[in-house]
Short mmCIF file of C-alpha atoms in Angstrom, two decimals:
data_model
loop_
_atom_site.label_atom_id
_atom_site.label_comp_id
_atom_site.label_asym_id
_atom_site.label_seq_id
_atom_site.Cartn_x
_atom_site.Cartn_y
_atom_site.Cartn_z
CA MET A 612 0.00 0.00 0.00
CA ILE A 613 1.08 3.56 -0.77
CA ASN A 614 2.55 5.17 2.35
CA LYS A 615 3.10 8.79 1.40
CA ILE A 616 1.26 10.77 -1.26
CA ASN A 617 1.03 14.55 -1.63
CA TYR A 618 -0.45 14.94 -5.12
CA VAL A 619 -3.17 13.01 -6.94
CA ALA A 620 -4.14 13.39 -10.61
CA ILE A 621 -7.18 11.59 -12.03
CA ALA A 622 -8.19 11.21 -15.68
CA GLY A 623 -9.82 8.64 -17.91
CA ASP A 624 -11.88 7.75 -20.96
CA SER A 625 -10.20 9.82 -23.70
CA GLY A 626 -6.94 11.42 -24.71
CA GLY A 627 -8.47 14.86 -24.21
CA HIS A 628 -8.54 14.11 -20.48
CA ILE A 629 -5.52 11.80 -20.20
CA PHE A 630 -2.87 13.80 -22.09
CA PRO A 631 -3.26 17.01 -20.02
CA ALA A 632 -3.11 14.87 -16.86
CA ILE A 633 0.12 13.19 -17.97
CA ARG A 634 1.60 16.53 -18.95
CA TYR A 635 0.77 17.85 -15.47
CA VAL A 636 2.28 14.77 -13.81
CA ASN A 637 5.47 15.12 -15.87
CA GLU A 638 5.87 18.81 -15.04
CA LEU A 639 5.08 18.25 -11.38
CA SER A 640 7.59 15.41 -11.05
CA GLN A 641 10.37 17.81 -12.08
CA ILE A 642 9.82 20.04 -9.05
CA LYS A 643 8.33 17.58 -6.53
CA ASN A 644 9.33 14.09 -5.48
CA PRO A 645 7.67 11.77 -8.04
CA LYS A 646 7.34 9.11 -5.35
CA ASN A 647 4.75 11.36 -3.72
CA ILE A 648 2.63 11.66 -6.89
CA LEU A 649 -0.26 9.31 -7.68
CA PHE A 650 -1.97 9.04 -11.08
CA ILE A 651 -5.37 7.32 -11.04
CA THR A 652 -6.85 6.24 -14.38
CA ASN A 653 -8.74 3.46 -16.14
CA ASN A 654 -7.78 1.06 -18.94
CA ALA A 655 -7.85 3.87 -21.51
CA GLY A 656 -5.25 5.84 -19.54
CA SER A 657 -3.03 2.83 -18.90
CA GLU A 658 -2.28 2.64 -22.64
CA TYR A 659 -0.27 5.86 -22.32
CA PHE A 660 1.83 5.07 -19.25
CA ASP A 661 4.93 5.08 -21.47
CA GLN A 662 4.42 8.86 -21.80
CA ILE A 663 5.06 9.35 -18.05
CA ASN A 664 8.69 10.40 -17.70
CA SER A 665 9.40 9.23 -14.15
CA LYS A 666 9.13 5.56 -13.24
CA ASN A 667 8.69 6.59 -9.60
CA VAL A 668 5.24 8.08 -10.10
CA LYS A 669 2.65 5.85 -8.42
CA LEU A 670 0.03 4.44 -10.79
CA CYS A 671 -3.45 3.11 -10.10
CA ILE A 672 -5.55 1.46 -12.83
CA LEU A 673 -9.23 0.91 -12.14
CA ASN A 674 -11.60 -0.74 -14.60
CA SER A 675 -14.56 1.61 -14.94
CA ARG A 676 -16.71 -0.41 -17.35
CA ASN A 677 -18.93 -1.73 -14.57
CA LYS A 678 -19.82 1.48 -12.74
CA PHE A 679 -20.99 -0.22 -9.54
CA LEU A 680 -17.85 -2.36 -9.20
CA PHE A 681 -15.71 0.65 -10.04
CA ILE A 682 -17.17 2.76 -7.24
CA LEU A 683 -16.81 -0.19 -4.86
CA ASN A 684 -13.15 -0.75 -5.82
CA ILE A 685 -12.22 2.92 -5.79
CA THR A 686 -13.77 3.30 -2.32
CA LYS A 687 -11.74 0.34 -1.02
CA TYR A 688 -8.60 1.84 -2.56
CA LEU A 689 -9.14 5.41 -1.40
CA ILE A 690 -10.08 4.83 2.24
CA PRO A 691 -6.55 3.67 3.24
CA LEU A 692 -5.05 6.40 1.03
CA PHE A 693 -6.98 9.18 2.76
CA LEU A 694 -6.48 7.72 6.23
CA ARG A 695 -2.68 7.66 5.78
CA ASN A 696 -2.27 11.01 4.00
CA ARG A 697 -3.31 14.55 4.91
CA LYS A 698 -3.61 17.81 2.95
CA LEU A 699 -3.57 16.16 -0.46
CA ILE A 700 -3.59 18.28 -3.62
CA ILE A 701 -6.09 16.50 -5.89
CA ILE A 702 -6.87 17.50 -9.47
CA GLY A 703 -9.35 15.86 -11.82
CA PHE A 704 -8.90 16.25 -15.58
CA GLY A 705 -12.23 14.79 -16.67
CA GLY A 706 -13.82 11.46 -17.41
CA PHE A 707 -16.30 9.49 -15.31
CA ILE A 708 -13.68 8.13 -12.94
CA THR A 709 -12.82 11.58 -11.56
CA THR A 710 -16.20 12.17 -9.93
CA PRO A 711 -16.25 9.39 -7.29
CA VAL A 712 -12.59 10.05 -6.44
CA LEU A 713 -13.16 13.78 -5.88
CA TYR A 714 -16.38 13.32 -3.94
CA ILE A 715 -14.88 10.68 -1.67
CA SER A 716 -11.92 12.99 -1.04
CA LYS A 717 -14.38 15.77 -0.20
CA PHE A 718 -16.01 13.51 2.40
CA PHE A 719 -12.61 12.90 4.00
CA ASN A 720 -12.01 16.64 4.26
CA ILE A 721 -13.56 16.38 7.72
CA ILE A 722 -10.14 15.12 8.84
CA ASN A 723 -7.85 15.67 5.84
CA SER A 724 -8.10 19.28 4.63
CA ASN A 725 -7.59 18.15 1.02
CA LYS A 726 -7.50 20.71 -1.79
CA ILE A 727 -9.71 19.75 -4.73
CA TYR A 728 -9.16 21.18 -8.21
CA ILE A 729 -10.40 20.40 -11.71
CA HIS A 730 -9.08 21.22 -15.16
CA GLU A 731 -11.45 21.57 -18.12
CA GLN A 732 -9.82 21.39 -21.54
CA ASN A 733 -12.93 22.05 -23.62
CA TYR A 734 -14.93 25.19 -24.32
CA ILE A 735 -17.95 23.59 -22.63
CA PHE A 736 -17.53 21.63 -19.40
CA GLY A 737 -17.92 17.86 -19.77
CA LEU A 738 -20.54 16.05 -17.73
CA ALA A 739 -18.10 14.83 -15.07
CA ASN A 740 -16.62 18.30 -14.56
CA LYS A 741 -20.08 19.86 -14.41
CA ILE A 742 -20.67 17.63 -11.38
CA ASN A 743 -17.14 18.11 -9.99
CA TYR A 744 -17.47 21.88 -10.26
CA PHE A 745 -19.67 22.07 -7.15
CA ILE A 746 -16.97 20.74 -4.80
CA ALA A 747 -13.86 22.10 -6.51
CA ASP A 748 -11.85 24.72 -4.61
CA LYS A 749 -10.45 26.06 -7.89
CA VAL A 750 -11.34 25.40 -11.53
CA PHE A 751 -8.69 25.72 -14.24
CA THR A 752 -10.11 26.54 -17.67
CA SER A 753 -8.47 26.23 -21.10
CA PHE A 754 -10.55 28.88 -22.85
CA PRO A 755 -10.88 32.51 -21.75
CA SER A 756 -14.25 33.85 -20.70
CA ARG A 757 -15.50 37.40 -20.58
CA LYS A 758 -16.52 36.83 -17.00
CA LEU A 759 -14.78 34.14 -14.99
CA ASN A 760 -16.56 32.99 -11.87
CA LYS A 761 -14.77 33.57 -8.57
CA LYS A 762 -13.11 30.16 -8.38
CA GLU A 763 -12.25 29.89 -12.08
CA ILE A 764 -8.70 30.53 -13.31
CA TYR A 765 -7.85 30.72 -17.02
CA VAL A 766 -4.65 28.72 -17.61
CA GLY A 767 -4.93 27.82 -21.30
CA ASN A 768 -4.31 24.32 -22.58
CA PHE A 769 -1.39 21.96 -22.06
CA PHE A 770 1.15 21.68 -24.86
CA ASN A 771 2.70 18.38 -25.79
CA SER A 772 6.45 18.54 -25.44
CA LEU A 773 8.27 19.96 -28.47
CA ASP A 774 11.61 18.72 -27.10
CA LYS A 775 11.49 15.20 -28.51
CA ASP A 776 12.71 13.08 -31.38
CA THR A 777 10.39 13.56 -34.33
CA GLU A 778 9.71 11.58 -37.46
CA GLU A 779 11.54 12.26 -40.71
CA LEU A 780 9.42 12.66 -43.84
CA ASN A 781 10.32 12.31 -47.49
CA HIS A 782 9.63 15.73 -48.97
CA ASN A 783 9.63 14.38 -52.49
CA TYR A 784 6.01 13.54 -51.63
CA ILE A 785 3.05 15.71 -50.68
CA ASN A 786 2.75 14.71 -47.03
CA ILE A 787 -0.78 14.61 -45.63
CA LEU A 788 -1.71 13.77 -42.04
CA LEU A 789 -5.16 12.76 -40.78
CA LEU A 790 -5.78 12.97 -37.02
CA GLY A 791 -8.96 11.70 -35.40
CA GLY A 792 -8.19 12.00 -31.70
CA SER A 793 -7.18 9.24 -29.28
CA GLY A 794 -10.09 7.07 -30.40
CA GLY A 795 -9.45 7.66 -34.08
CA SER A 796 -12.22 8.87 -36.37
CA LEU A 797 -13.97 6.60 -38.83
CA GLU A 798 -15.98 9.61 -39.97
CA LEU A 799 -12.88 11.52 -41.10
CA ASN A 800 -11.36 8.44 -42.73
CA ASN A 801 -14.54 7.83 -44.70
CA ILE A 802 -14.53 11.43 -45.94
CA LEU A 803 -10.88 11.19 -46.97
CA LEU A 804 -11.40 7.87 -48.76
CA SER A 805 -14.29 9.30 -50.76
CA LYS A 806 -12.20 12.33 -51.79
CA LEU A 807 -9.16 10.25 -52.76
CA LYS A 808 -11.25 8.21 -55.20
CA ASN A 809 -11.78 11.35 -57.26
CA LEU A 810 -8.09 12.23 -57.59
CA ASP A 811 -5.96 11.51 -60.62
CA LYS A 812 -3.66 8.49 -60.20
CA GLU A 813 -0.64 10.49 -61.25
CA LEU A 814 -1.31 12.92 -58.40
CA LEU A 815 -1.98 10.10 -55.92
CA ASN A 816 1.48 8.67 -56.65
CA LYS A 817 2.94 11.94 -55.38
CA VAL A 818 1.03 11.79 -52.09
CA LYS A 819 2.19 10.14 -48.83
CA LEU A 820 -0.58 9.65 -46.26
CA SER A 821 -0.31 9.20 -42.50
CA VAL A 822 -3.69 8.32 -41.02
CA GLN A 823 -4.88 7.66 -37.48
CA ILE A 824 -7.27 4.70 -37.24
CA PRO A 825 -8.76 2.84 -34.24
CA ILE A 826 -6.90 -0.44 -33.75
CA ASN A 827 -10.05 -2.54 -34.24
CA TYR A 828 -10.47 -1.13 -37.76
CA PHE A 829 -6.83 -1.31 -38.91
CA LYS A 830 -7.20 -4.19 -41.35
CA LYS A 831 -10.45 -3.01 -42.94
CA TYR A 832 -9.28 0.57 -43.55
CA GLN A 833 -5.81 -0.45 -44.60
CA GLU A 834 -7.35 -2.57 -47.35
CA ASN A 835 -9.64 0.28 -48.41
CA TYR A 836 -6.78 2.78 -48.59
CA LEU A 837 -4.43 0.43 -50.47
CA LYS A 838 -7.02 0.00 -53.19
CA ILE A 839 -6.58 3.72 -53.90
CA ILE A 840 -3.10 4.78 -52.77
CA LYS A 841 0.11 2.84 -52.16
CA ASN A 842 2.04 5.35 -50.04
CA ILE A 843 0.36 5.17 -46.64
CA ASN A 844 1.29 4.89 -42.98
CA ILE A 845 -1.43 3.84 -40.52
CA PHE A 846 -1.15 4.36 -36.75
CA LYS A 847 -3.27 4.37 -33.61
CA PHE A 848 -1.08 6.81 -31.66
CA ASN A 849 2.16 8.54 -32.63
CA ASN A 850 3.94 10.75 -30.12
CA ASN A 851 6.67 11.72 -32.60
CA LEU A 852 4.58 13.72 -35.04
CA ASP A 853 6.08 16.99 -36.26
CA TYR A 854 3.18 19.08 -37.53
CA THR A 855 5.51 21.52 -39.28
CA ASN A 856 6.61 18.73 -41.63
CA TYR A 857 3.22 18.21 -43.26
CA ASP A 858 1.91 19.97 -46.33
CA LEU A 859 -1.66 19.45 -45.12
CA ILE A 860 -3.23 18.24 -41.87
CA ILE A 861 -6.85 17.09 -41.62
CA SER A 862 -7.98 16.94 -38.00
CA ARG A 863 -10.94 16.76 -35.71
CA SER A 864 -11.41 19.88 -33.63
CA GLY A 865 -10.52 18.60 -30.18
CA SER A 866 -9.00 21.30 -27.99
CA GLY A 867 -5.66 19.50 -27.71
CA SER A 868 -5.36 19.17 -31.48
CA LEU A 869 -6.34 22.80 -32.02
CA ASN A 870 -3.80 23.95 -29.46
CA ASP A 871 -0.82 21.90 -30.64
CA ILE A 872 -1.36 22.10 -34.40
CA LEU A 873 -2.05 25.84 -34.60
CA TYR A 874 1.06 26.54 -32.55
CA CYS A 875 3.11 24.85 -35.30
CA THR A 876 1.29 25.47 -38.58
CA ASP A 877 -1.78 26.87 -40.30
CA SER A 878 -1.72 24.20 -43.04
CA VAL A 879 -4.66 22.45 -41.46
CA TYR A 880 -8.29 21.72 -42.21
CA PHE A 881 -10.32 21.22 -39.04
CA VAL A 882 -13.51 19.14 -39.11
CA PRO A 883 -15.56 19.37 -35.90
CA HIS A 884 -17.18 16.18 -34.66
CA LEU A 885 -20.79 17.37 -34.76
CA ASN A 886 -22.03 14.57 -32.50
CA SER A 887 -19.73 15.52 -29.63
CA ARG A 888 -21.51 16.25 -26.36
CA ASP A 889 -22.90 19.81 -26.31
CA GLY A 890 -21.39 20.45 -29.75
CA HIS A 891 -18.19 21.69 -28.07
CA GLN A 892 -15.97 20.91 -31.08
CA SER A 893 -18.04 23.24 -33.26
CA LEU A 894 -17.60 26.01 -30.70
#
């Protein structure tokens, strides 16, 4: 069992929640003892543990598919944590799993004096953060507002590190990148496939595609693309992308993608996911 923890970060469900949390953990571990940092996530977050720089950061993976069992397991895990540690700094980055953790920590404030924060990366608060807002001591927002409420602080979004090894591209080709978020985007891939069918073969031979596809659809979409174009790289997640290298980027309009891509280039065509909750990508 964990003996000493000072900082807790919680995130799950999607890259939009998980990547800012990991960025926070990495920055925090440079100025605080990483052994005193705990990152709580679910199976989705565990896929990105290789992005955490320090091996000393404590990790907790909780399966959140069965909501009742999740709440039961997280309660069993948190009770010893809160009994052994006082004055925790706890920040939730979104996703269902943050809500029970933050509310249980609020209950223990009778004896613990924990500080509870949330970070919202979207223009509109997600469902979990709408609930978490009521108990948060401070709320960090990624988008400016004309009138911030008393406990809201505008911090902007988290950048992915630019200090990393990046891919090398062959600039004899027209390099095109399609990004669909951490879960990929079948919608964007279908649009691109339909457009490619109308291009001249001579032009297609000059194009090199890099496309993000959900792992479960790799084989199907790889076959569909190869019927049209031979120069293609398919990936689920690539941390070594250099947006400045591409002649054109086609991307969903998640806040992380908007933030990182526009910092590097304006050679991008954003397509908002219109079915996103509250239409936040359109905004």
